[in-house]
Amino acid sequence: MAGALAAKRVIPLRARRDEDKEARRRELLDAARALFEATSFAQVKMADVAARTGLAKGTVFLYFPTKEALFLALLDDLLTAWFAKLNGQLSEGGVWTGHQLARTVALSLVGEETFTRLLALAQTVLEQNVTVEQARAFKERVLVSMGTTAALLQQRLPFLTPQTAVQLIRHVHALMTGLRQMADIAPVAREVLTLPHMAPLRVDFTAELTAAITTLLHGLEAR
Amino acid sequence: MAGALAAKRVIPLRARRDEDKEARRRELLDAARALFEATSFAQVKMADVAARTGLAKGTVFLYFPTKEALFLALLDDLLTAWFAKLNGQLSEGGVWTGHQLARTVALSLVGEETFTRLLALAQTVLEQNVTVEQARAFKERVLVSMGTTAALLQQRLPFLTPQTAVQLIRHVHALMTGLRQMADIAPVAREVLTLPHMAPLRVDFTAELTAAITTLLHGLEAR
DNA sequence: CTTGACCGGTGACCCGGGGTCATTTAACTC
DNA sequence: GAGTTAAATGACCCCGGGTCACCGGTCAAG
């Protein structure tokens, strides 16, 4: 009948088991993500996040001490997922060309706007109102993924040294956040940028990132 | 005796002449700048800006409709000044090496932390709560300076085409904002990053920017 | 010099949103 | 079924951006 025996477990009103708490946490992260995708960090209100999950505002603060902590946790998830995806792709094949690598990286970011948008906020906003512990945990995780990626990069591009590989990742990180900010602009600016003579200020994220990384790698190889 | 006859004109309590209004506007921008340099955009309160100039909070809003407008105006000034300085330096001499150019750009940003920090906020924060007109005026000014710089770049580095010159500027812009965010981090993160194994995440803005631009130019020349 | 209109300045006030906590009550235990 | 625990609630606090009715300095006209 109306029984949900076969359906996947529904979270009880009070999440007491760790497993239910985790599920509720996920629910909140999903809500935050959906709202952020539709608007911006500033426009997402904690009350909205609560409403979207059918919970009260106070409850959100039982799971995340601050708004920034909530979004940093979200970024943490997205970052780990993205690195895993990228590292998976970097595991295939032998030696690559710089352009191949650049395309792989740029294409791995298609459909990951949420990730790059949040990444651009990481230093400026998200790490402002957060405990040292959470900041440390986040950076620790970045460090691990970065190490793996650096190793894989050296396999694909033998002209890279351990130092240049890590530096390359930093530069790509900078380009990702910088270009993301230039590419998706505020509604006000969008209107302005449609003017024809504004072309030099318009940025196609994927194309531009591919171009920049390719050029960087040309430069490193030409050393 | 106590008369300030020889001293530079003091702004009267009521700024009625355009010249006095302009002076008051400058005063507010200076106050905002000083406070921003000591803290961050979020931490600067409009009431503080007012207090620092000895005015009431409401008065600040007579000169700038929103907090974002105030800081965008400040960025506008700093950006124009920086471009002027850079373009001046780019006017000297004949053909340069890529590394020379990279160093010039990176060094022109030493002591301009305020500018780069604000630039990093431009798209994410400042253009959020501002009139279309102000956004347009700002971008228009960027466009002009960019054009001049692009022309000068082609003189110093003949292997650049009009297209690659403009693209280079966009990439440098992205690197500037991206690296700035990575370089000066929140107090919370600062503590974390001092740990030895966090080295790969530490960024020396000038050094890193020089390296990145040099590599980019190697890449472009090697084409 | 006096007067009155103009307009820059003021600060009490409004309001929205992050964050708190005493209270309620679902979930589990015996 | 009674008792215990702690998740959830939402009224409340506080802060900071932004407003506006009022104040009073300035100056042109008379």
Short mmCIF file of C-alpha atoms (C1' of nucleotides) in Angstrom, two decimals:
data_model
loop_
_atom_site.label_atom_id
_atom_site.label_comp_id
_atom_site.label_asym_id
_atom_site.label_seq_id
_atom_site.Cartn_x
_atom_site.Cartn_y
_atom_site.Cartn_z
CA MET A 1 0.00 0.00 0.00
CA ALA A 2 1.47 3.31 1.03
CA GLY A 3 4.22 1.34 2.73
CA ALA A 4 7.73 2.31 1.71
CA LEU A 5 9.29 -0.99 2.56
CA ALA A 6 11.24 -1.34 -0.64
CA ALA A 7 11.98 2.38 -0.97
CA LYS A 8 15.32 3.65 0.22
CA ARG A 9 15.36 4.58 3.86
CA VAL A 10 13.66 7.85 4.75
CA ILE A 11 15.36 10.01 7.33
CA PRO A 12 13.33 10.02 10.55
CA LEU A 13 12.27 13.34 12.01
CA ARG A 14 15.09 13.11 14.53
CA ALA A 15 18.29 11.79 13.06
CA ARG A 16 19.85 9.87 15.95
CA ARG A 17 21.85 7.20 14.18
CA ASP A 18 25.12 8.40 12.63
CA GLU A 19 23.93 7.13 9.29
CA ASP A 20 20.83 9.31 9.45
CA LYS A 21 22.84 12.32 10.55
CA GLU A 22 25.09 11.83 7.58
CA ALA A 23 22.07 11.61 5.28
CA ARG A 24 20.65 14.82 6.72
CA ARG A 25 24.00 16.52 6.29
CA ARG A 26 24.04 15.48 2.65
CA GLU A 27 20.50 16.79 2.23
CA LEU A 28 21.58 20.18 3.51
CA LEU A 29 24.62 20.23 1.25
CA ASP A 30 22.43 19.33 -1.72
CA ALA A 31 20.00 22.10 -0.89
CA ALA A 32 22.81 24.63 -0.53
CA ARG A 33 24.24 23.50 -3.81
CA ALA A 34 20.97 23.81 -5.71
CA LEU A 35 20.36 27.29 -4.34
CA PHE A 36 23.93 28.40 -5.05
CA GLU A 37 23.71 27.13 -8.62
CA ALA A 38 20.61 29.22 -9.18
CA THR A 39 22.00 32.39 -7.60
CA SER A 40 25.14 33.29 -5.65
CA PHE A 41 26.73 32.81 -2.25
CA ALA A 42 25.45 36.14 -0.98
CA GLN A 43 21.92 35.46 -2.20
CA VAL A 44 21.59 32.05 -0.59
CA LYS A 45 20.05 32.49 2.85
CA MET A 46 20.44 29.93 5.57
CA ALA A 47 16.67 30.10 6.05
CA ASP A 48 16.23 29.08 2.39
CA VAL A 49 18.53 26.11 2.81
CA ALA A 50 16.47 25.07 5.82
CA ALA A 51 13.16 25.60 4.02
CA ARG A 52 14.29 23.55 1.05
CA THR A 53 14.91 20.56 3.26
CA GLY A 54 11.78 21.13 5.32
CA LEU A 55 13.80 21.85 8.44
CA ALA A 56 13.97 24.89 10.70
CA LYS A 57 16.75 27.41 10.37
CA GLY A 58 18.25 26.52 13.73
CA THR A 59 18.69 22.93 12.61
CA VAL A 60 21.06 23.90 9.83
CA PHE A 61 23.35 25.35 12.48
CA LEU A 62 23.40 22.01 14.29
CA TYR A 63 25.16 20.56 11.26
CA PHE A 64 27.28 23.53 10.17
CA PRO A 65 28.46 26.18 12.62
CA THR A 66 28.44 28.99 10.04
CA LYS A 67 27.28 29.69 6.52
CA GLU A 68 30.88 29.67 5.35
CA ALA A 69 31.47 26.28 6.94
CA LEU A 70 28.50 24.87 5.05
CA PHE A 71 29.82 26.05 1.72
CA LEU A 72 33.40 25.08 2.49
CA ALA A 73 32.15 21.55 3.21
CA LEU A 74 30.36 21.61 -0.12
CA LEU A 75 33.52 22.76 -1.87
CA ASP A 76 35.44 20.04 -0.10
CA ASP A 77 33.16 17.39 -1.60
CA LEU A 78 33.23 18.89 -5.07
CA LEU A 79 36.99 19.31 -5.02
CA THR A 80 37.61 15.73 -3.99
CA ALA A 81 35.22 14.50 -6.66
CA TRP A 82 36.81 16.61 -9.34
CA PHE A 83 40.34 15.60 -8.48
CA ALA A 84 39.29 11.95 -8.51
CA LYS A 85 37.77 12.37 -11.95
CA LEU A 86 40.77 14.23 -13.31
CA ASN A 87 43.28 11.83 -11.81
CA GLY A 88 41.34 8.97 -13.34
CA GLN A 89 41.65 10.52 -16.77
CA LEU A 90 45.32 11.28 -16.22
CA SER A 91 46.02 7.63 -15.52
CA GLU A 92 45.47 6.52 -19.08
CA GLY A 93 48.05 6.27 -21.83
CA GLY A 94 51.69 7.06 -22.06
CA VAL A 95 53.18 10.40 -23.04
CA TRP A 96 50.85 13.22 -23.97
CA THR A 97 51.22 16.51 -25.78
CA GLY A 98 50.76 19.70 -23.83
CA HIS A 99 47.61 20.50 -25.77
CA GLN A 100 46.14 17.10 -24.95
CA LEU A 101 46.73 17.75 -21.28
CA ALA A 102 45.29 21.23 -21.48
CA ARG A 103 42.14 19.97 -23.18
CA THR A 104 41.72 17.19 -20.66
CA VAL A 105 41.89 19.61 -17.77
CA ALA A 106 39.63 22.18 -19.38
CA LEU A 107 37.06 19.59 -20.44
CA SER A 108 37.06 18.02 -16.99
CA LEU A 109 35.68 21.34 -15.77
CA VAL A 110 32.77 21.49 -18.18
CA GLY A 111 29.63 21.06 -16.13
CA GLU A 112 31.59 21.77 -12.96
CA GLU A 113 30.74 25.46 -12.74
CA THR A 114 29.58 25.02 -9.18
CA PHE A 115 32.98 23.70 -8.24
CA THR A 116 35.00 26.44 -9.90
CA ARG A 117 32.67 29.17 -8.69
CA LEU A 118 33.07 27.96 -5.13
CA LEU A 119 36.80 27.50 -5.56
CA ALA A 120 37.05 31.15 -6.52
CA LEU A 121 35.35 32.02 -3.24
CA ALA A 122 37.51 29.75 -1.12
CA GLN A 123 40.21 32.16 -0.07
CA THR A 124 38.21 35.37 -0.24
CA VAL A 125 35.06 34.32 1.52
CA LEU A 126 34.82 30.74 2.70
CA GLU A 127 37.94 30.60 4.82
CA GLN A 128 36.94 33.77 6.67
CA ASN A 129 34.44 32.49 9.17
CA VAL A 130 35.52 28.95 9.78
CA THR A 131 37.39 27.06 12.48
CA VAL A 132 41.10 26.47 12.07
CA GLU A 133 40.38 22.77 12.18
CA GLN A 134 38.03 22.85 9.21
CA ALA A 135 40.43 25.00 7.21
CA ARG A 136 43.25 22.62 7.99
CA ALA A 137 41.25 19.54 7.05
CA PHE A 138 40.29 21.15 3.76
CA LYS A 139 43.82 22.13 2.84
CA GLU A 140 45.16 18.77 3.91
CA ARG A 141 42.83 17.12 1.44
CA VAL A 142 43.83 19.50 -1.33
CA LEU A 143 47.44 18.67 -0.64
CA VAL A 144 46.92 14.95 -1.05
CA SER A 145 45.02 15.26 -4.32
CA MET A 146 47.59 17.72 -5.59
CA GLY A 147 50.39 15.27 -4.87
CA THR A 148 48.69 12.53 -6.82
CA THR A 149 48.01 14.84 -9.73
CA ALA A 150 51.59 16.09 -9.77
CA ALA A 151 52.88 12.53 -10.00
CA LEU A 152 50.50 11.70 -12.84
CA LEU A 153 51.43 14.89 -14.68
CA GLN A 154 55.05 13.85 -14.67
CA GLN A 155 54.09 10.53 -16.20
CA ARG A 156 52.12 12.14 -19.01
CA LEU A 157 54.60 14.97 -19.57
CA PRO A 158 58.11 13.68 -18.88
CA PHE A 159 59.67 17.12 -19.30
CA LEU A 160 58.11 18.14 -16.00
CA THR A 161 60.17 18.01 -12.82
CA PRO A 162 58.57 17.51 -9.39
CA GLN A 163 58.96 21.25 -8.84
CA THR A 164 57.56 22.41 -12.17
CA ALA A 165 54.69 19.95 -11.88
CA VAL A 166 53.57 21.42 -8.56
CA GLN A 167 54.11 24.95 -9.80
CA LEU A 168 52.05 24.15 -12.87
CA ILE A 169 49.19 23.02 -10.68
CA ARG A 170 49.34 26.27 -8.73
CA HIS A 171 49.30 28.26 -11.94
CA VAL A 172 46.39 26.26 -13.30
CA HIS A 173 44.56 26.80 -10.02
CA ALA A 174 45.13 30.53 -10.33
CA LEU A 175 43.93 30.50 -13.93
CA MET A 176 40.86 28.47 -13.03
CA THR A 177 39.72 30.86 -10.36
CA GLY A 178 40.74 33.97 -12.24
CA LEU A 179 39.11 32.96 -15.50
CA ARG A 180 35.99 31.68 -13.77
CA GLN A 181 35.48 35.08 -12.21
CA MET A 182 36.00 36.78 -15.55
CA ALA A 183 33.73 34.35 -17.35
CA ASP A 184 30.58 34.31 -15.30
CA ILE A 185 29.72 37.82 -14.43
CA ALA A 186 27.08 39.58 -12.41
CA PRO A 187 23.75 40.29 -14.14
CA VAL A 188 24.63 43.98 -14.22
CA ALA A 189 27.87 43.33 -16.04
CA ARG A 190 26.34 40.77 -18.36
CA GLU A 191 24.19 43.48 -19.84
CA VAL A 192 27.21 45.70 -20.36
CA LEU A 193 29.42 43.03 -21.86
CA THR A 194 27.01 42.23 -24.68
CA LEU A 195 28.06 45.47 -26.36
CA PRO A 196 30.18 44.60 -29.39
CA HIS A 197 33.25 46.63 -28.48
CA MET A 198 33.42 44.85 -25.12
CA ALA A 199 34.63 41.69 -26.86
CA PRO A 200 38.13 41.83 -25.34
CA LEU A 201 36.57 41.55 -21.88
CA ARG A 202 34.40 38.54 -22.69
CA VAL A 203 35.82 35.21 -21.61
CA ASP A 204 34.89 31.72 -22.79
CA PHE A 205 36.04 29.74 -19.79
CA THR A 206 36.85 26.43 -21.48
CA ALA A 207 38.49 27.89 -24.57
CA GLU A 208 40.52 30.39 -22.63
CA LEU A 209 41.68 27.89 -20.04
CA THR A 210 42.72 25.45 -22.75
CA ALA A 211 44.67 28.15 -24.52
CA ALA A 212 46.39 29.34 -21.37
CA ILE A 213 47.45 25.88 -20.19
CA THR A 214 48.63 24.93 -23.66
CA THR A 215 50.78 28.03 -23.80
CA LEU A 216 52.15 27.39 -20.33
CA LEU A 217 53.16 23.88 -21.33
CA HIS A 218 54.75 25.06 -24.56
CA GLY A 219 56.78 27.40 -22.42
CA LEU A 220 57.83 24.72 -19.98
CA GLU A 221 58.80 22.31 -22.75
CA ALA A 222 60.74 24.96 -24.64
CA ARG A 223 62.98 25.61 -21.65
CA MET B 1 47.48 82.82 14.81
CA ALA B 2 45.55 79.59 14.88
CA GLY B 3 44.43 80.65 11.39
CA ALA B 4 45.18 78.18 8.62
CA LEU B 5 45.68 80.79 5.95
CA ALA B 6 48.71 79.16 4.37
CA ALA B 7 47.48 75.62 4.84
CA LYS B 8 45.83 73.88 1.94
CA ARG B 9 42.16 74.57 1.69
CA VAL B 10 40.07 72.85 4.34
CA ILE B 11 36.77 71.41 3.26
CA PRO B 12 33.94 73.47 4.75
CA LEU B 13 31.33 71.71 6.84
CA ARG B 14 28.99 71.83 3.89
CA ALA B 15 30.63 71.01 0.61
CA ARG B 16 28.69 73.13 -1.87
CA ARG B 17 31.25 73.88 -4.55
CA ASP B 18 31.98 71.01 -6.91
CA GLU B 19 35.61 71.23 -5.96
CA ASP B 20 34.75 70.71 -2.29
CA LYS B 21 32.46 67.82 -3.09
CA GLU B 22 35.24 66.21 -5.05
CA ALA B 23 37.60 66.70 -2.10
CA ARG B 24 35.11 65.10 0.27
CA ARG B 25 34.65 62.21 -2.11
CA ARG B 26 38.39 61.69 -2.15
CA GLU B 27 38.47 61.82 1.62
CA LEU B 28 35.91 59.04 1.79
CA LEU B 29 37.80 56.94 -0.74
CA ASP B 30 41.00 57.41 1.26
CA ALA B 31 39.29 56.37 4.46
CA ALA B 32 37.81 53.29 2.78
CA ARG B 33 41.20 52.44 1.38
CA ALA B 34 43.00 52.73 4.72
CA LEU B 35 40.42 50.56 6.45
CA PHE B 36 40.45 47.98 3.66
CA GLU B 37 44.24 47.77 3.77
CA ALA B 38 44.10 47.01 7.47
CA THR B 39 41.35 44.41 7.22
CA SER B 40 39.03 43.18 4.46
CA PHE B 41 36.00 44.24 2.46
CA ALA B 42 33.62 42.42 4.77
CA GLN B 43 35.19 43.90 7.89
CA VAL B 44 35.05 47.51 6.73
CA LYS B 45 31.80 49.04 7.94
CA MET B 46 30.28 52.07 6.33
CA ALA B 47 29.98 53.58 9.81
CA ASP B 48 33.76 53.23 10.21
CA VAL B 49 34.42 54.98 6.94
CA ALA B 50 32.17 57.79 8.10
CA ALA B 51 33.78 57.97 11.53
CA ARG B 52 37.26 58.12 10.04
CA THR B 53 36.35 61.23 8.09
CA GLY B 54 34.42 62.74 10.98
CA LEU B 55 31.15 62.53 9.04
CA ALA B 56 27.89 60.79 9.80
CA LYS B 57 27.05 57.46 8.24
CA GLY B 58 24.23 58.91 6.20
CA THR B 59 26.64 61.30 4.53
CA VAL B 60 28.69 58.52 3.03
CA PHE B 61 25.56 57.41 1.20
CA LEU B 62 25.19 60.88 -0.30
CA TYR B 63 28.43 60.26 -2.16
CA PHE B 64 28.17 56.53 -2.87
CA PRO B 65 24.81 54.77 -3.20
CA THR B 66 26.10 51.44 -1.85
CA LYS B 67 29.15 49.97 -0.15
CA GLU B 68 30.02 48.15 -3.35
CA ALA B 69 29.84 51.38 -5.34
CA LEU B 70 32.29 53.00 -2.95
CA PHE B 71 34.82 50.23 -3.37
CA LEU B 72 34.31 49.94 -7.10
CA ALA B 73 35.08 53.65 -7.36
CA LEU B 74 38.22 53.05 -5.35
CA LEU B 75 39.21 50.19 -7.63
CA ASP B 76 38.54 52.39 -10.61
CA ASP B 77 41.09 54.93 -9.36
CA LEU B 78 43.69 52.32 -8.48
CA LEU B 79 43.28 50.54 -11.77
CA THR B 80 43.70 53.68 -13.81
CA ALA B 81 46.77 54.64 -11.79
CA TRP B 82 48.34 51.22 -12.15
CA PHE B 83 47.76 51.02 -15.89
CA ALA B 84 49.27 54.48 -16.27
CA LYS B 85 52.35 53.42 -14.34
CA LEU B 86 52.72 50.18 -16.26
CA ASN B 87 52.15 51.76 -19.63
CA GLY B 88 54.78 54.34 -18.75
CA GLN B 89 57.30 51.62 -18.07
CA LEU B 90 56.32 49.74 -21.22
CA SER B 91 57.07 52.80 -23.32
CA GLU B 92 60.82 52.59 -22.82
CA GLY B 93 63.31 50.75 -24.98
CA GLY B 94 63.06 48.55 -28.02
CA VAL B 95 62.57 44.82 -28.01
CA TRP B 96 62.42 43.02 -24.68
CA THR B 97 62.77 39.44 -23.58
CA GLY B 98 59.76 37.68 -22.17
CA HIS B 99 61.37 37.50 -18.78
CA GLN B 100 62.03 41.25 -18.80
CA LEU B 101 58.38 41.87 -19.51
CA ALA B 102 57.25 39.45 -16.84
CA ARG B 103 59.47 41.07 -14.24
CA THR B 104 58.27 44.52 -15.18
CA VAL B 105 54.65 43.53 -14.76
CA ALA B 106 55.22 41.65 -11.52
CA LEU B 107 57.35 44.42 -10.02
CA SER B 108 54.80 47.05 -11.01
CA LEU B 109 52.45 45.26 -8.62
CA VAL B 110 54.75 45.38 -5.63
CA GLY B 111 53.19 47.75 -3.14
CA GLU B 112 49.90 47.56 -5.02
CA GLU B 113 48.31 44.89 -2.88
CA THR B 114 45.27 47.05 -2.37
CA PHE B 115 44.73 47.19 -6.10
CA THR B 116 45.09 43.47 -6.73
CA ARG B 117 43.03 42.54 -3.69
CA LEU B 118 40.22 44.75 -4.90
CA LEU B 119 40.59 43.52 -8.46
CA ALA B 120 40.04 40.00 -7.20
CA LEU B 121 36.77 41.18 -5.68
CA ALA B 122 35.59 43.05 -8.75
CA GLN B 123 33.53 40.36 -10.43
CA THR B 124 32.55 38.37 -7.37
CA VAL B 125 31.51 41.17 -5.06
CA LEU B 126 31.84 44.71 -6.31
CA GLU B 127 29.77 44.41 -9.46
CA GLN B 128 26.90 42.85 -7.54
CA ASN B 129 25.23 45.86 -5.99
CA VAL B 130 25.99 48.64 -8.39
CA THR B 131 24.17 50.51 -11.12
CA VAL B 132 24.58 49.39 -14.71
CA GLU B 133 25.97 52.81 -15.45
CA GLN B 134 28.79 52.54 -12.94
CA ALA B 135 29.66 49.05 -14.11
CA ARG B 136 29.71 50.25 -17.70
CA ALA B 137 31.90 53.24 -16.92
CA PHE B 138 34.34 51.02 -15.08
CA LYS B 139 34.63 48.46 -17.84
CA GLU B 140 34.89 51.16 -20.46
CA ARG B 141 37.92 52.53 -18.67
CA VAL B 142 39.49 49.08 -18.39
CA LEU B 143 38.99 48.64 -22.10
CA VAL B 144 40.85 51.81 -22.98
CA SER B 145 43.84 51.05 -20.76
CA MET B 146 43.90 47.49 -22.05
CA GLY B 147 44.06 48.72 -25.63
CA THR B 148 47.02 50.94 -24.90
CA THR B 149 48.82 48.18 -23.08
CA ALA B 150 48.19 45.71 -25.88
CA ALA B 151 49.73 48.11 -28.40
CA LEU B 152 52.79 48.65 -26.20
CA LEU B 153 53.18 44.93 -25.62
CA GLN B 154 53.41 44.37 -29.36
CA GLN B 155 56.18 46.94 -29.56
CA ARG B 156 58.23 45.31 -26.83
CA LEU B 157 57.51 41.77 -27.97
CA PRO B 158 57.21 41.71 -31.75
CA PHE B 159 56.16 38.07 -31.85
CA LEU B 160 52.79 39.07 -30.39
CA THR B 161 49.83 39.60 -32.68
CA PRO B 162 46.95 41.91 -31.80
CA GLN B 163 44.97 38.83 -30.79
CA THR B 164 47.63 37.16 -28.71
CA ALA B 165 48.47 40.46 -27.02
CA VAL B 166 44.90 40.92 -25.82
CA GLN B 167 44.64 37.28 -24.84
CA LEU B 168 47.88 37.60 -22.91
CA ILE B 169 46.43 40.50 -20.95
CA ARG B 170 43.37 38.44 -20.08
CA HIS B 171 45.53 35.57 -18.92
CA VAL B 172 47.71 37.88 -16.87
CA HIS B 173 44.57 39.38 -15.35
CA ALA B 174 43.38 35.90 -14.44
CA LEU B 175 46.76 35.04 -12.93
CA MET B 176 46.87 38.29 -10.98
CA THR B 177 43.52 37.74 -9.33
CA GLY B 178 44.00 34.01 -8.89
CA LEU B 179 47.48 34.28 -7.41
CA ARG B 180 46.55 37.23 -5.22
CA GLN B 181 43.80 35.15 -3.64
CA MET B 182 46.18 32.26 -3.10
CA ALA B 183 48.91 34.52 -1.73
CA ASP B 184 47.20 36.55 0.93
CA ILE B 185 45.06 34.28 2.93
CA ALA B 186 42.68 34.60 5.81
CA PRO B 187 44.16 34.64 9.33
CA VAL B 188 42.75 31.18 9.94
CA ALA B 189 44.49 29.77 6.91
CA ARG B 190 47.72 31.63 7.61
CA GLU B 191 48.13 29.63 10.77
CA VAL B 192 47.59 26.40 8.89
CA LEU B 193 49.90 27.22 6.02
CA THR B 194 52.93 27.76 8.23
CA LEU B 195 53.13 24.00 8.71
CA PRO B 196 56.17 22.75 6.74
CA HIS B 197 54.38 20.20 4.60
CA MET B 198 51.98 22.90 3.39
CA ALA B 199 54.75 24.41 1.28
CA PRO B 200 53.13 23.48 -2.05
CA LEU B 201 50.14 25.65 -1.11
CA ARG B 202 52.15 28.71 -0.17
CA VAL B 203 52.38 31.36 -2.87
CA ASP B 204 54.87 34.21 -3.18
CA PHE B 205 52.84 36.55 -5.34
CA THR B 206 55.64 38.37 -7.14
CA ALA B 207 57.82 35.34 -7.74
CA GLU B 208 54.96 33.18 -8.88
CA LEU B 209 53.51 35.81 -11.18
CA THR B 210 56.90 36.44 -12.77
CA ALA B 211 57.37 32.72 -13.33
CA ALA B 212 53.91 32.25 -14.81
CA ILE B 213 54.14 35.17 -17.21
CA THR B 214 57.65 34.19 -18.28
CA THR B 215 56.46 30.69 -19.06
CA LEU B 216 53.44 32.01 -20.95
CA LEU B 217 55.70 34.19 -23.10
CA HIS B 218 58.14 31.33 -23.74
CA GLY B 219 55.15 29.39 -24.95
CA LEU B 220 53.91 32.15 -27.22
CA GLU B 221 57.34 32.76 -28.70
CA ALA B 222 57.96 29.05 -29.27
CA ARG B 223 54.84 28.75 -31.41
"C1'" DC C 1 22.17 93.58 7.59
"C1'" DT C 2 18.26 90.65 7.42
"C1'" DT C 3 15.62 87.10 5.47
"C1'" DG C 4 14.32 82.95 3.40
"C1'" DA C 5 15.20 79.23 0.14
"C1'" DC C 6 18.24 75.75 -0.78
"C1'" DC C 7 20.65 71.85 0.05
"C1'" DG C 8 24.50 69.24 2.54
"C1'" DG C 9 24.71 66.87 6.79
"C1'" DT C 10 22.69 64.17 10.56
"C1'" DG C 11 21.49 60.11 13.27
"C1'" DA C 12 17.44 57.69 14.84
"C1'" DC C 13 15.28 54.27 12.63
"C1'" DC C 14 14.12 50.24 9.59
"C1'" DC C 15 14.93 45.67 8.02
"C1'" DG C 16 16.97 41.48 6.54
"C1'" DG C 17 19.87 37.82 7.58
"C1'" DG C 18 23.39 35.21 10.45
"C1'" DG C 19 23.54 33.00 14.64
"C1'" DT C 20 21.62 31.47 19.67
"C1'" DC C 21 19.19 28.86 23.14
"C1'" DA C 22 15.31 27.59 26.21
"C1'" DT C 23 11.84 24.61 25.23
"C1'" DT C 24 9.55 20.80 22.96
"C1'" DT C 25 9.09 16.18 21.75
"C1'" DA C 26 10.65 12.08 18.72
"C1'" DA C 27 13.34 8.07 19.39
"C1'" DC C 28 15.23 4.86 22.00
"C1'" DT C 29 15.85 2.00 26.63
"C1'" DC C 30 14.33 -0.86 30.19
"C1'" DG D 1 4.32 2.66 29.76
"C1'" DA D 2 7.64 5.60 32.13
"C1'" DG D 3 11.93 7.67 31.89
"C1'" DT D 4 16.03 9.44 29.45
"C1'" DT D 5 18.48 11.55 25.77
"C1'" DA D 6 19.35 14.77 22.46
"C1'" DA D 7 17.52 16.43 17.68
"C1'" DA D 8 14.60 19.88 16.18
"C1'" DT D 9 12.29 24.18 16.74
"C1'" DG D 10 11.45 29.15 16.22
"C1'" DA D 11 11.23 33.29 18.91
"C1'" DC D 12 14.78 36.12 19.77
"C1'" DC D 13 19.23 38.85 19.57
"C1'" DC D 14 22.51 41.64 17.11
"C1'" DC D 15 24.82 43.78 13.63
"C1'" DG D 16 25.38 46.32 9.60
"C1'" DG D 17 23.64 48.31 5.15
"C1'" DG D 18 20.56 51.63 3.77
"C1'" DT D 19 16.67 55.48 4.49
"C1'" DC D 20 14.61 59.85 5.47
"C1'" DA D 21 12.45 63.59 8.13
"C1'" DC D 22 14.58 67.11 10.18
"C1'" DC D 23 18.40 70.51 11.19
"C1'" DG D 24 21.05 74.37 10.26
"C1'" DG D 25 24.99 76.57 7.45
"C1'" DT D 26 25.44 79.30 3.34
"C1'" DC D 27 24.42 82.69 0.27
"C1'" DA D 28 21.59 85.52 -3.04
"C1'" DA D 29 18.14 88.82 -3.00
"C1'" DG D 30 16.25 92.84 -1.14
#
